[in-house]
mmCIF file of N, CA, C and O in Angstrom:
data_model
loop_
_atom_site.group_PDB
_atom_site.id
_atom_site.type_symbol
_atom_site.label_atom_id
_atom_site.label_comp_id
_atom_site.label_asym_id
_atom_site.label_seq_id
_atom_site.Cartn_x
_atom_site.Cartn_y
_atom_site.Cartn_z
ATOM 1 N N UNK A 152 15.119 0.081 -11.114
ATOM 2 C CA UNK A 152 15.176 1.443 -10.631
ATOM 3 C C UNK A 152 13.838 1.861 -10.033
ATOM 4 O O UNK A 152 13.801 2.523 -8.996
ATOM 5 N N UNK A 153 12.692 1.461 -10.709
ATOM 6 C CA UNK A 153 11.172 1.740 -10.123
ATOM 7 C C UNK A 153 10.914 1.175 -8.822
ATOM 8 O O UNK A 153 10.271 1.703 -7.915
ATOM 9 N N UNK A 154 11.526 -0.043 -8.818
ATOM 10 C CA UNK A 154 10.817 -0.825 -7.596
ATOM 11 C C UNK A 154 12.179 0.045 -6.523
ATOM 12 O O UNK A 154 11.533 0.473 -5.567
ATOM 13 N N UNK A 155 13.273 0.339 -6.366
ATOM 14 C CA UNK A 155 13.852 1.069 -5.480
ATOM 15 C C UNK A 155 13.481 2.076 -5.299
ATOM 16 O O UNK A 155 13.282 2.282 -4.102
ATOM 17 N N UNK A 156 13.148 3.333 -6.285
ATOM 18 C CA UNK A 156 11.932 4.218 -6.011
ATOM 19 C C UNK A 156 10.648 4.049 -5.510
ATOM 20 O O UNK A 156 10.019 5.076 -5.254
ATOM 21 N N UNK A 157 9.952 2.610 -5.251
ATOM 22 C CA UNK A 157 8.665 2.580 -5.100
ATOM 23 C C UNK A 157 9.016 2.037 -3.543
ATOM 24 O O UNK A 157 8.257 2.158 -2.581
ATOM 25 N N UNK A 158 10.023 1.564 -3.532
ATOM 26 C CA UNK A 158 10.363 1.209 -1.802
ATOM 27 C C UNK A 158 10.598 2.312 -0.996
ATOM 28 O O UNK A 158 10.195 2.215 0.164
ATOM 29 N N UNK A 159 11.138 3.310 -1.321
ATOM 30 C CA UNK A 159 11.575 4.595 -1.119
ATOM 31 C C UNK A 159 10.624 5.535 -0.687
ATOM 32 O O UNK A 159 10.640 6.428 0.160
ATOM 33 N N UNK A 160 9.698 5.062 -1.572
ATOM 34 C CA UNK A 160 8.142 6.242 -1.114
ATOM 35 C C UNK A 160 7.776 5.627 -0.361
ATOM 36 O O UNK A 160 7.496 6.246 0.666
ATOM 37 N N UNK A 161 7.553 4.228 -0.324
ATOM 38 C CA UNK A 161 7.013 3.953 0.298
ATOM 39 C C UNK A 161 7.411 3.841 2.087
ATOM 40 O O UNK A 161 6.638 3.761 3.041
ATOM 41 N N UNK A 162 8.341 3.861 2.065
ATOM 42 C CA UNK A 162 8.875 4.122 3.779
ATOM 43 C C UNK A 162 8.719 5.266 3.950
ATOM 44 O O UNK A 162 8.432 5.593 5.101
ATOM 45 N N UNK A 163 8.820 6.187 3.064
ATOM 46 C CA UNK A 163 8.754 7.447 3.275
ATOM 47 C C UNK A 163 7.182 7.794 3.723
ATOM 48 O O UNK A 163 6.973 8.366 4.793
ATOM 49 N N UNK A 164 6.355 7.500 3.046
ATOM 50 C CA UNK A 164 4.400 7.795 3.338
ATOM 51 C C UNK A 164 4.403 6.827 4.539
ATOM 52 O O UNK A 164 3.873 7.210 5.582
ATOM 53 N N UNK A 165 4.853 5.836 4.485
ATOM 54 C CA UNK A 165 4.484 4.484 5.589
ATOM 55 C C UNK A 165 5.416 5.155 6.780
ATOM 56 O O UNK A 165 5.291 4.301 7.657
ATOM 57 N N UNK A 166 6.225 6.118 7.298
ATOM 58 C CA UNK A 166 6.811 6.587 8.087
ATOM 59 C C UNK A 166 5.628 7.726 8.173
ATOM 60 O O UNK A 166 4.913 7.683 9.174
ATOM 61 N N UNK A 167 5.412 8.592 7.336
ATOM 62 C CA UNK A 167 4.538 10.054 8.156
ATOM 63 C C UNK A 167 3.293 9.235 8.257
ATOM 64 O O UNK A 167 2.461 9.691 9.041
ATOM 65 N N UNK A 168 3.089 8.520 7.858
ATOM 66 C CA UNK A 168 1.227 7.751 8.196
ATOM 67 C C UNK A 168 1.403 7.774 9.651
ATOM 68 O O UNK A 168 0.737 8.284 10.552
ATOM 69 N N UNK A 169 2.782 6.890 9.626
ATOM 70 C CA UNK A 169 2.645 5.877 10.873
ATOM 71 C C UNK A 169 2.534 7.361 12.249
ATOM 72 O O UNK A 169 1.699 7.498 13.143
ATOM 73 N N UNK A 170 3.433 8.024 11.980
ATOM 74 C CA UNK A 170 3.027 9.235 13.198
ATOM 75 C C UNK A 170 2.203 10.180 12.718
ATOM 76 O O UNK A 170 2.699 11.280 12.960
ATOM 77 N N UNK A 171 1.152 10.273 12.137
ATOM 78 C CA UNK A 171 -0.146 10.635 11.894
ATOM 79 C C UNK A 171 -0.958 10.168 12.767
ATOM 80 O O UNK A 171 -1.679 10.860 13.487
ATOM 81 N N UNK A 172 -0.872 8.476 12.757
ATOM 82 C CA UNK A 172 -1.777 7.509 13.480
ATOM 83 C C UNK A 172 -1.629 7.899 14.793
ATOM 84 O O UNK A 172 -2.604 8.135 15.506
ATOM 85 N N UNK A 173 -0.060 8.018 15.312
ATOM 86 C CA UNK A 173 0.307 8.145 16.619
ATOM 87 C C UNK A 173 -0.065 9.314 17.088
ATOM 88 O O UNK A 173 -0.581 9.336 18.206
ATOM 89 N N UNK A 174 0.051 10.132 16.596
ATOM 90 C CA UNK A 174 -0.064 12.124 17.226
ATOM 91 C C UNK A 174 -1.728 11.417 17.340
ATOM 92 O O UNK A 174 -1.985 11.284 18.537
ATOM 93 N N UNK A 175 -2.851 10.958 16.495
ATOM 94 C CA UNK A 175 -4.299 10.890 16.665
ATOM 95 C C UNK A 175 -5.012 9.969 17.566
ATOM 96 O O UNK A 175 -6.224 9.841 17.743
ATOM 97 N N UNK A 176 -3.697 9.156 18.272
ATOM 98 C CA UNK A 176 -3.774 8.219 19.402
ATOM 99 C C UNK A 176 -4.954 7.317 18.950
ATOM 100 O O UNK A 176 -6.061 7.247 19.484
ATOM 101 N N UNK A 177 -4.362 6.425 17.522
ATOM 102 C CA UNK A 177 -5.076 5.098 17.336
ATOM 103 C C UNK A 177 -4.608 4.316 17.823
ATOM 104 O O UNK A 177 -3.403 4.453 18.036
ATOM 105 N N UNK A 178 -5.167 3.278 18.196
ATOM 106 C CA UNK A 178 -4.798 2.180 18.959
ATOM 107 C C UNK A 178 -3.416 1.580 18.134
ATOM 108 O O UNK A 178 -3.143 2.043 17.027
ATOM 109 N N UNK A 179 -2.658 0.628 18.692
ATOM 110 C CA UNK A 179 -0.940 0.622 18.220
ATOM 111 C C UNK A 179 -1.639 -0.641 16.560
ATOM 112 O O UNK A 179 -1.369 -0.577 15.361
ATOM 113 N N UNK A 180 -2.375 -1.424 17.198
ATOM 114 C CA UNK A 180 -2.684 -2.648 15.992
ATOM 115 C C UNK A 180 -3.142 -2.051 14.528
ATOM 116 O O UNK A 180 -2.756 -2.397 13.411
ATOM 117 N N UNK A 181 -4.089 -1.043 14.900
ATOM 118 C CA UNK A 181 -4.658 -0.541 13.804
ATOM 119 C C UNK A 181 -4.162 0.254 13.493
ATOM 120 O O UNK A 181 -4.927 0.907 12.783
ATOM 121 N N UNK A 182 -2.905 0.870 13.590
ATOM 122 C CA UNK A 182 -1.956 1.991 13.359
ATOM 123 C C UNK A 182 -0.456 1.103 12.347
ATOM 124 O O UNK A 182 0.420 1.371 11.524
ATOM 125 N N UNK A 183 -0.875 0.227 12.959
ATOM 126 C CA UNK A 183 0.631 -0.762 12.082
ATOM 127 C C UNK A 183 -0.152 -1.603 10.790
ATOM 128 O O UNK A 183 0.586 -2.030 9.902
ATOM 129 N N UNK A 184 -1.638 -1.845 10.677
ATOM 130 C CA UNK A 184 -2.505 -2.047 9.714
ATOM 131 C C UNK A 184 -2.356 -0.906 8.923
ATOM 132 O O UNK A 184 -1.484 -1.071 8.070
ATOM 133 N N UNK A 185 -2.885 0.182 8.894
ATOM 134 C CA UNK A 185 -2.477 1.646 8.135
ATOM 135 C C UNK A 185 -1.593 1.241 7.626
ATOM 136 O O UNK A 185 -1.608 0.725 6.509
ATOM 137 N N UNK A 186 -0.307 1.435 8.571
ATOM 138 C CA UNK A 186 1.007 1.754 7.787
ATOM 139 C C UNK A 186 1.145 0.648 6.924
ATOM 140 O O UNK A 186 1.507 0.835 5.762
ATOM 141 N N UNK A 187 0.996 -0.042 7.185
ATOM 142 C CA UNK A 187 1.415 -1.840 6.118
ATOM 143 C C UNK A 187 0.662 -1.055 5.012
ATOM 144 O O UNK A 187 1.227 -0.547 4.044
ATOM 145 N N UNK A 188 -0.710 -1.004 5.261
ATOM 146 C CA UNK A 188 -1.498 -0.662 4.046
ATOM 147 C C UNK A 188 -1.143 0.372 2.663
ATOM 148 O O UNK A 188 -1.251 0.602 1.459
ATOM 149 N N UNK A 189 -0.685 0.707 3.860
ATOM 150 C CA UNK A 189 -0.291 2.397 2.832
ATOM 151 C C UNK A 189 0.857 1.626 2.298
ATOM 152 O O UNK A 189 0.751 1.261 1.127
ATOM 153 N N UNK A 190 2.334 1.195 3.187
ATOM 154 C CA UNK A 190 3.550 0.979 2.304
ATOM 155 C C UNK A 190 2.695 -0.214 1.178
ATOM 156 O O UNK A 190 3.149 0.110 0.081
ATOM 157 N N UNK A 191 2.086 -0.946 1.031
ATOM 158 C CA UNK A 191 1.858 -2.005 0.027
ATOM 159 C C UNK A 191 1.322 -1.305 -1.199
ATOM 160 O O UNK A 191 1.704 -1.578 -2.337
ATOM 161 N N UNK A 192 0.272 -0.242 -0.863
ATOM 162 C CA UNK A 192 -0.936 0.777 -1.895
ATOM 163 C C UNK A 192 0.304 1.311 -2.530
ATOM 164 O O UNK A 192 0.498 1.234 -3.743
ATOM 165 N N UNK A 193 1.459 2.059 -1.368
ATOM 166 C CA UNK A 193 2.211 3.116 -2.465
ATOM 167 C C UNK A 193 3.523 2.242 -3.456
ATOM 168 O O UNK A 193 3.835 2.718 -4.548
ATOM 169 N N UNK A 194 4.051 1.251 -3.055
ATOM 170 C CA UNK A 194 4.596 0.420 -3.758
ATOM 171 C C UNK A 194 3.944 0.349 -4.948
ATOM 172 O O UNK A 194 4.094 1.095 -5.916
ATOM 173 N N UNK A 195 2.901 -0.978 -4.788
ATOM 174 C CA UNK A 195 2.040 -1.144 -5.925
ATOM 175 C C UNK A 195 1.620 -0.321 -6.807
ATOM 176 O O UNK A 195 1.275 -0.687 -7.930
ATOM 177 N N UNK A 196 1.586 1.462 -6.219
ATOM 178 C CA UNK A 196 1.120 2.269 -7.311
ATOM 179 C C UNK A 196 2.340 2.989 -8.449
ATOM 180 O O UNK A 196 2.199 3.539 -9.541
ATOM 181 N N UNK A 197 3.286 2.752 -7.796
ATOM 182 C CA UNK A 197 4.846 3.198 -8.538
ATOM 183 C C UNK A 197 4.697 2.135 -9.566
ATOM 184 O O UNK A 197 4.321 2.100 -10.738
ATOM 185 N N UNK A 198 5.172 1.202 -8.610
ATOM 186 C CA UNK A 198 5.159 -0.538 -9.918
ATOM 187 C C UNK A 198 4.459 -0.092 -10.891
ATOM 188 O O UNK A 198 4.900 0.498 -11.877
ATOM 189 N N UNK A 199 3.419 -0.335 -10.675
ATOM 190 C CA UNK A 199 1.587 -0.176 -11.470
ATOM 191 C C UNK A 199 2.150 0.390 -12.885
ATOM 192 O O UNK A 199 2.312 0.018 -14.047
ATOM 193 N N UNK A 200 2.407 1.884 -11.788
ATOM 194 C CA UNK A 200 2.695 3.304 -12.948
ATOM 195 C C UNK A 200 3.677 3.188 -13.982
ATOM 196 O O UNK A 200 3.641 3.626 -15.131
ATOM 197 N N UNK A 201 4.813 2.340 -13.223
ATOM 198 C CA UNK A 201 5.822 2.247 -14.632
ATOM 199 C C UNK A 201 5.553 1.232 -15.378
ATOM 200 O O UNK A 201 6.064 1.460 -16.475
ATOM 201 N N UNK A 202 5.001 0.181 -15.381
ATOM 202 C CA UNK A 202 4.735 -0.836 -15.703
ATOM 203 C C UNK A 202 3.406 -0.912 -17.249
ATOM 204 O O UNK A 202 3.518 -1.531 -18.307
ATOM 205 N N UNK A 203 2.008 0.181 -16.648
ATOM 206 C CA UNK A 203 1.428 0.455 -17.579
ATOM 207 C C UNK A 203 1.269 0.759 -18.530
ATOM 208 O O UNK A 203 0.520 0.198 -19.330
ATOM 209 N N UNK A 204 2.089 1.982 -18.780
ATOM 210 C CA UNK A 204 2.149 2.340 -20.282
ATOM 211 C C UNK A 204 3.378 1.435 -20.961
ATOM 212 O O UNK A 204 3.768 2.054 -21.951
ATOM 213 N N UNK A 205 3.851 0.656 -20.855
ATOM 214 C CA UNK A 205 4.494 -0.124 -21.372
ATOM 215 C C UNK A 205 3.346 -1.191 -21.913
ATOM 216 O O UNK A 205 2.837 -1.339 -23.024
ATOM 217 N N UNK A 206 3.173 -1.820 -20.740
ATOM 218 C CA UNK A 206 2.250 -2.870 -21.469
ATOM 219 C C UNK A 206 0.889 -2.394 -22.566
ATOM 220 O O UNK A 206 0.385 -2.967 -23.532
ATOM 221 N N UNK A 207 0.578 -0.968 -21.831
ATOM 222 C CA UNK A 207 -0.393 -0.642 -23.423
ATOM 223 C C UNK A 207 0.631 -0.195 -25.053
ATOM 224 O O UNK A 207 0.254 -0.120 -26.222
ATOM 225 N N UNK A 208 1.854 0.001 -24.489
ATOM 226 C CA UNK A 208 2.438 -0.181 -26.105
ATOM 227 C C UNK A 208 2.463 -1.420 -26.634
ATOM 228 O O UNK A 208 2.168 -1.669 -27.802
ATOM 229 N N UNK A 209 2.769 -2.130 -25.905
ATOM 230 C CA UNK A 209 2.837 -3.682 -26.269
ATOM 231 C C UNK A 209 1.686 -3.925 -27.440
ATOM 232 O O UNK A 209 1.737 -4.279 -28.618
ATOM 233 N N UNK A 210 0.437 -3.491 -26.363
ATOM 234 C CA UNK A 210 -1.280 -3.998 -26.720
ATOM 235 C C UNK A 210 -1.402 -2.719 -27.934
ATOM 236 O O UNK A 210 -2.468 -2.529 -28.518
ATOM 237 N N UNK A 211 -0.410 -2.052 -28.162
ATOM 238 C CA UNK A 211 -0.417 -1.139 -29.485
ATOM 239 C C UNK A 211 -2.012 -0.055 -28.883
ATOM 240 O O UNK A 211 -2.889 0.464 -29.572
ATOM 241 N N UNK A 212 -1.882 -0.061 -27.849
ATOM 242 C CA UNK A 212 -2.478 1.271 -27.130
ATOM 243 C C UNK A 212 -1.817 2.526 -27.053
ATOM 244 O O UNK A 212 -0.607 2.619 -27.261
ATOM 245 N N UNK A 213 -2.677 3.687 -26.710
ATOM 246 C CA UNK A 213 -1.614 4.979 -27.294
ATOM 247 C C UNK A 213 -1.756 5.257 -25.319
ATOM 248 O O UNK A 213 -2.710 5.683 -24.667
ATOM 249 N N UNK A 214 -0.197 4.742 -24.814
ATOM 250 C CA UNK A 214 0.544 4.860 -23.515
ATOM 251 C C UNK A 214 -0.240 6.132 -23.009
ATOM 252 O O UNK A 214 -0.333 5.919 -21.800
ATOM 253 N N UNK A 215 -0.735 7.102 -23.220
ATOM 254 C CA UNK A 215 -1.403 8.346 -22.724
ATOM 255 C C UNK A 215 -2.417 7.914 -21.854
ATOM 256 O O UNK A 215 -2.305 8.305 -20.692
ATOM 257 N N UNK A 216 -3.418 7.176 -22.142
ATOM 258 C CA UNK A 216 -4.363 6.309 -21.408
ATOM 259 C C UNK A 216 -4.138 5.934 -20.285
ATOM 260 O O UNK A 216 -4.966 5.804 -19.383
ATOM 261 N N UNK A 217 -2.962 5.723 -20.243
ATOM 262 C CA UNK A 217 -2.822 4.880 -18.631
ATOM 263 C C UNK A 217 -3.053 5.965 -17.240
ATOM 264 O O UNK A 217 -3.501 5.590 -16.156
ATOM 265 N N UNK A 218 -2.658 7.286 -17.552
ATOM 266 C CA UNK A 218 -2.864 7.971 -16.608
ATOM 267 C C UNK A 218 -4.126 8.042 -16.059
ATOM 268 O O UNK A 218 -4.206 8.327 -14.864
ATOM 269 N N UNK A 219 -5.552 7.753 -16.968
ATOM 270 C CA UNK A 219 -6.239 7.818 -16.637
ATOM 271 C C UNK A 219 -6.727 6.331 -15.501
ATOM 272 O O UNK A 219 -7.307 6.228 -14.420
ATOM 273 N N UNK A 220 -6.100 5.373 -16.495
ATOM 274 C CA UNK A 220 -6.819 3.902 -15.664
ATOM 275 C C UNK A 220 -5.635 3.751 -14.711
ATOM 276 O O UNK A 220 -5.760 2.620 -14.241
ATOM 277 N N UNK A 221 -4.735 4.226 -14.281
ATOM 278 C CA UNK A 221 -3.858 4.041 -13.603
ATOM 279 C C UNK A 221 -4.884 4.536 -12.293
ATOM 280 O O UNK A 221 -4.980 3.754 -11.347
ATOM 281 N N UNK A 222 -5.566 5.702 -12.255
ATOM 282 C CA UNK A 222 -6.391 6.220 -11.722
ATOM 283 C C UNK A 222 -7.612 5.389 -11.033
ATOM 284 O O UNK A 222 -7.795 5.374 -9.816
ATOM 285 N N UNK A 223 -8.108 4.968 -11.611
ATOM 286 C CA UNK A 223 -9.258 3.843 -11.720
ATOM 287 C C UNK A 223 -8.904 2.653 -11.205
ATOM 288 O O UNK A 223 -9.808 2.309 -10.444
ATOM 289 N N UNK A 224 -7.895 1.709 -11.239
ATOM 290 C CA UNK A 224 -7.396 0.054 -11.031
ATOM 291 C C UNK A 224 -6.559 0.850 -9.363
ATOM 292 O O UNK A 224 -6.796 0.110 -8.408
ATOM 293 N N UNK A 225 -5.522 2.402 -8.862
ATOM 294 C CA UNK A 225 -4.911 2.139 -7.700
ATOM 295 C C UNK A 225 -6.480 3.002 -7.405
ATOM 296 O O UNK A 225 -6.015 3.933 -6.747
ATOM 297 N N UNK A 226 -7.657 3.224 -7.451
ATOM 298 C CA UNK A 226 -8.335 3.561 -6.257
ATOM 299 C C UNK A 226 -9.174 2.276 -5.447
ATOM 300 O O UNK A 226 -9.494 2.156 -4.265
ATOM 301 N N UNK A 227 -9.348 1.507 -6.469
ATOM 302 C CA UNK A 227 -9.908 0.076 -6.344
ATOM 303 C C UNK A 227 -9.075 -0.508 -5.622
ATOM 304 O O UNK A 227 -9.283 -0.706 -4.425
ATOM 305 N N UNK A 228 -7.870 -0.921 -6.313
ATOM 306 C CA UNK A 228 -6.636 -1.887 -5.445
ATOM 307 C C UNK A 228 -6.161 -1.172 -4.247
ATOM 308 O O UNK A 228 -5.549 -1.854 -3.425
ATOM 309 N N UNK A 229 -6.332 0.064 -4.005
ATOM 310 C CA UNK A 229 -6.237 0.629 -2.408
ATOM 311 C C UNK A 229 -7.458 0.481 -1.409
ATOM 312 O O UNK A 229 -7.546 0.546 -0.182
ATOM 313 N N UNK A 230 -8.465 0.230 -2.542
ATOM 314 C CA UNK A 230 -9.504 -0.033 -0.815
ATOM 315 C C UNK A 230 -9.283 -2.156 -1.036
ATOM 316 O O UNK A 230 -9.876 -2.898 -0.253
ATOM 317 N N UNK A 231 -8.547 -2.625 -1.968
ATOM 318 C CA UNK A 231 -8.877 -4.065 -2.021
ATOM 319 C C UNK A 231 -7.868 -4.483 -1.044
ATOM 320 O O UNK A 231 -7.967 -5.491 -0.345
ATOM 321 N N UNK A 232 -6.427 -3.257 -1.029
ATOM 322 C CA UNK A 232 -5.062 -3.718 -0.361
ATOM 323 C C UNK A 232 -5.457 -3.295 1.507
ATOM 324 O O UNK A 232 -4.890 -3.891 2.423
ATOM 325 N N UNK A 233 -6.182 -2.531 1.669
ATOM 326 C CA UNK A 233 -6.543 -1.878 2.792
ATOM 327 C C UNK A 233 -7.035 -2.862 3.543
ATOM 328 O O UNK A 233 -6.584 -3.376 4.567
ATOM 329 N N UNK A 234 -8.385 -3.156 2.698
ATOM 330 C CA UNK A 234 -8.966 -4.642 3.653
ATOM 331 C C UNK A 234 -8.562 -5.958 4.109
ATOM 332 O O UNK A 234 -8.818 -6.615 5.119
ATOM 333 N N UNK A 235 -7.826 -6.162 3.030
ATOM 334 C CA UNK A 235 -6.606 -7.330 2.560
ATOM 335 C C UNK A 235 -5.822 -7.436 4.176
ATOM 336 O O UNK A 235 -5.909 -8.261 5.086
ATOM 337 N N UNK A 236 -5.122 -6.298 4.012
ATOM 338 C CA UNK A 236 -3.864 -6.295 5.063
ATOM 339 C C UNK A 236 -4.456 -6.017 6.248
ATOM 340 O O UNK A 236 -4.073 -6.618 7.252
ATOM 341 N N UNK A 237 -5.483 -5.064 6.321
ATOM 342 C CA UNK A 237 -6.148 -5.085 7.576
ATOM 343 C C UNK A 237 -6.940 -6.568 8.314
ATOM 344 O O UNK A 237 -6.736 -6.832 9.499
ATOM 345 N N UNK A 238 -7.702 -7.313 7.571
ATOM 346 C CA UNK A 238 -7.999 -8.336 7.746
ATOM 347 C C UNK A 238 -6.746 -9.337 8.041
ATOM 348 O O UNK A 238 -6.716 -10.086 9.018
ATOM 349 N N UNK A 239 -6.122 -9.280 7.445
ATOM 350 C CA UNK A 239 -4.570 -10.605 8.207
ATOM 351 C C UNK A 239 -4.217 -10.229 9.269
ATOM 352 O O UNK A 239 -3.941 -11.031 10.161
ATOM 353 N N UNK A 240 -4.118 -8.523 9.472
ATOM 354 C CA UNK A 240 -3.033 -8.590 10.163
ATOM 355 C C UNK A 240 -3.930 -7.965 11.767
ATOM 356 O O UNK A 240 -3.444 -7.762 12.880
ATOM 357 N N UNK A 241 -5.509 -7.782 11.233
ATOM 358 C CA UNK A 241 -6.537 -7.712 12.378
ATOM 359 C C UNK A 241 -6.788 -8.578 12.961
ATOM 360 O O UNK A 241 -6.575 -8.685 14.169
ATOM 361 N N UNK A 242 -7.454 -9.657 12.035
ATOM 362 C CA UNK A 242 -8.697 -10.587 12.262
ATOM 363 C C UNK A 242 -7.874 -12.275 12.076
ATOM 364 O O UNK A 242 -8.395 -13.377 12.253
ATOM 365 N N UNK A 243 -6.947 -12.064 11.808
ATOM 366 C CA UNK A 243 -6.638 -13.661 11.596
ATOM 367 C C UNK A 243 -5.679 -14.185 12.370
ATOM 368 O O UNK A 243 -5.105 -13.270 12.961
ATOM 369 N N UNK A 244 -5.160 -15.434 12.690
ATOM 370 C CA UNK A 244 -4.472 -16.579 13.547
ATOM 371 C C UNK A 244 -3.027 -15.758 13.481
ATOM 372 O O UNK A 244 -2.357 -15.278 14.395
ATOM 373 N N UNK A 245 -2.828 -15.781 12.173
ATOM 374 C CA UNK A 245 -1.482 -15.060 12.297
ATOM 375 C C UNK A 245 -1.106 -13.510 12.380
ATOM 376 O O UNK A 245 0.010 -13.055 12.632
ATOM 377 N N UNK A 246 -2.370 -12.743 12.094
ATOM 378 C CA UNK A 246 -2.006 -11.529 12.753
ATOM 379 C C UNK A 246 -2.269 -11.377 14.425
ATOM 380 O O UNK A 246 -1.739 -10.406 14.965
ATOM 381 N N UNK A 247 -3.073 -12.312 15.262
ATOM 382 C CA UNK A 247 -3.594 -12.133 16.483
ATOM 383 C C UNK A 247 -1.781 -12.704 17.107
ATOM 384 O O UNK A 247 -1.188 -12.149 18.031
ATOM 385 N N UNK A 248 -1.304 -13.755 16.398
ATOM 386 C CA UNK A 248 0.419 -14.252 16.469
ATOM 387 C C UNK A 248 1.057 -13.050 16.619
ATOM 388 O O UNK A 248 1.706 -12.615 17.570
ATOM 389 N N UNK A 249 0.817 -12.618 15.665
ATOM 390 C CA UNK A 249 2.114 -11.617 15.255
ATOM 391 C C UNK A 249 2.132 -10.117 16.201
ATOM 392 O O UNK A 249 3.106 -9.420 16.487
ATOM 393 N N UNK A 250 0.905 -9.954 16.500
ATOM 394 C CA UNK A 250 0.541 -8.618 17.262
ATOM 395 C C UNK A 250 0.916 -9.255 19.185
ATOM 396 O O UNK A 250 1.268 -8.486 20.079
ATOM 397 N N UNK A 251 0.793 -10.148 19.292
ATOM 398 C CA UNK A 251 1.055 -11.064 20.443
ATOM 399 C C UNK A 251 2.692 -10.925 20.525
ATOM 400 O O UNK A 251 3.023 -10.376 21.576
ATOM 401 N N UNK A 252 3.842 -11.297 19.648
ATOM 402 C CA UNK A 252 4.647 -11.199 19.862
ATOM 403 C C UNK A 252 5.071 -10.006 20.101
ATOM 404 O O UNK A 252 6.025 -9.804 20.852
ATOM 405 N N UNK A 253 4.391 -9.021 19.471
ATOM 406 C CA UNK A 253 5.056 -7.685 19.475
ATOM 407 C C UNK A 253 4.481 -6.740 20.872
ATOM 408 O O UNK A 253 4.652 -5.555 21.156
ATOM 409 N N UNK A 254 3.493 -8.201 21.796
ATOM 410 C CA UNK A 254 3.111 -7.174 22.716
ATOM 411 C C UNK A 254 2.395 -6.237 22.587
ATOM 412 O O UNK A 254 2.495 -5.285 23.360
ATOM 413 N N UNK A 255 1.409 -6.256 21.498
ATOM 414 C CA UNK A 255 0.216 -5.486 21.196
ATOM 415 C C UNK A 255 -1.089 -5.691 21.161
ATOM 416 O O UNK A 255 -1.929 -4.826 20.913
ATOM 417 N N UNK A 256 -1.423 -7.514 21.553
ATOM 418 C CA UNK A 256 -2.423 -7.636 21.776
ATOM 419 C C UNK A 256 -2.635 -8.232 22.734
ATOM 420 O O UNK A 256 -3.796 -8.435 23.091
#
């Protein structure tokens, strides 16, 4: 049920990003980097979220906690997912491929 909710947001943010980018006339490559970025950050942070306080019951942690490090691990893993996806899908063989097919570079 989480991960269909976390797909859900995530087209949903990865749709208004994407014409954010466009109304601010970024270039089309680095506008489809964003959006990837964002749909992967907001996925991962749903997952993350339901996922955490579970595993601190497990670890016999009191589940309240997580809101906080949930905080802490998606601000990190959003600038780690940002560079990540920007770098493949900027700088490498198969994003220079992939932006080529689509007639964007």
């Amino acid at each position: 049920r989480e991960v269909n909710m976390a797909m859900a947001l995530g087209v949903i943010v990865s749709v208004a990003g994407f014409f954010r980018a466009v109304a601010f006339h970024t270039p089309m490559p680095e506008t489809i980097a964003v959006t990837s970025a964002l749909a992967c950050i907001v996925v991962s942070s749903v997952c993350l979220g339901a996922v955490l306080p579970l595993l601190l019951n497990v670890l016999r942690v009191d589940p309240a906690h997580s809101s906080t490090s949930i905080q802490v691990i998606m601000d990190i893993l959003g600038v780690v997912l940002t560079v990540v996806v920007s770098n493949v899908l900027l700088d490498s063989a198969f994003g220079h491929q992939l932006l080529a097919q689509m007639h964007l570079a």
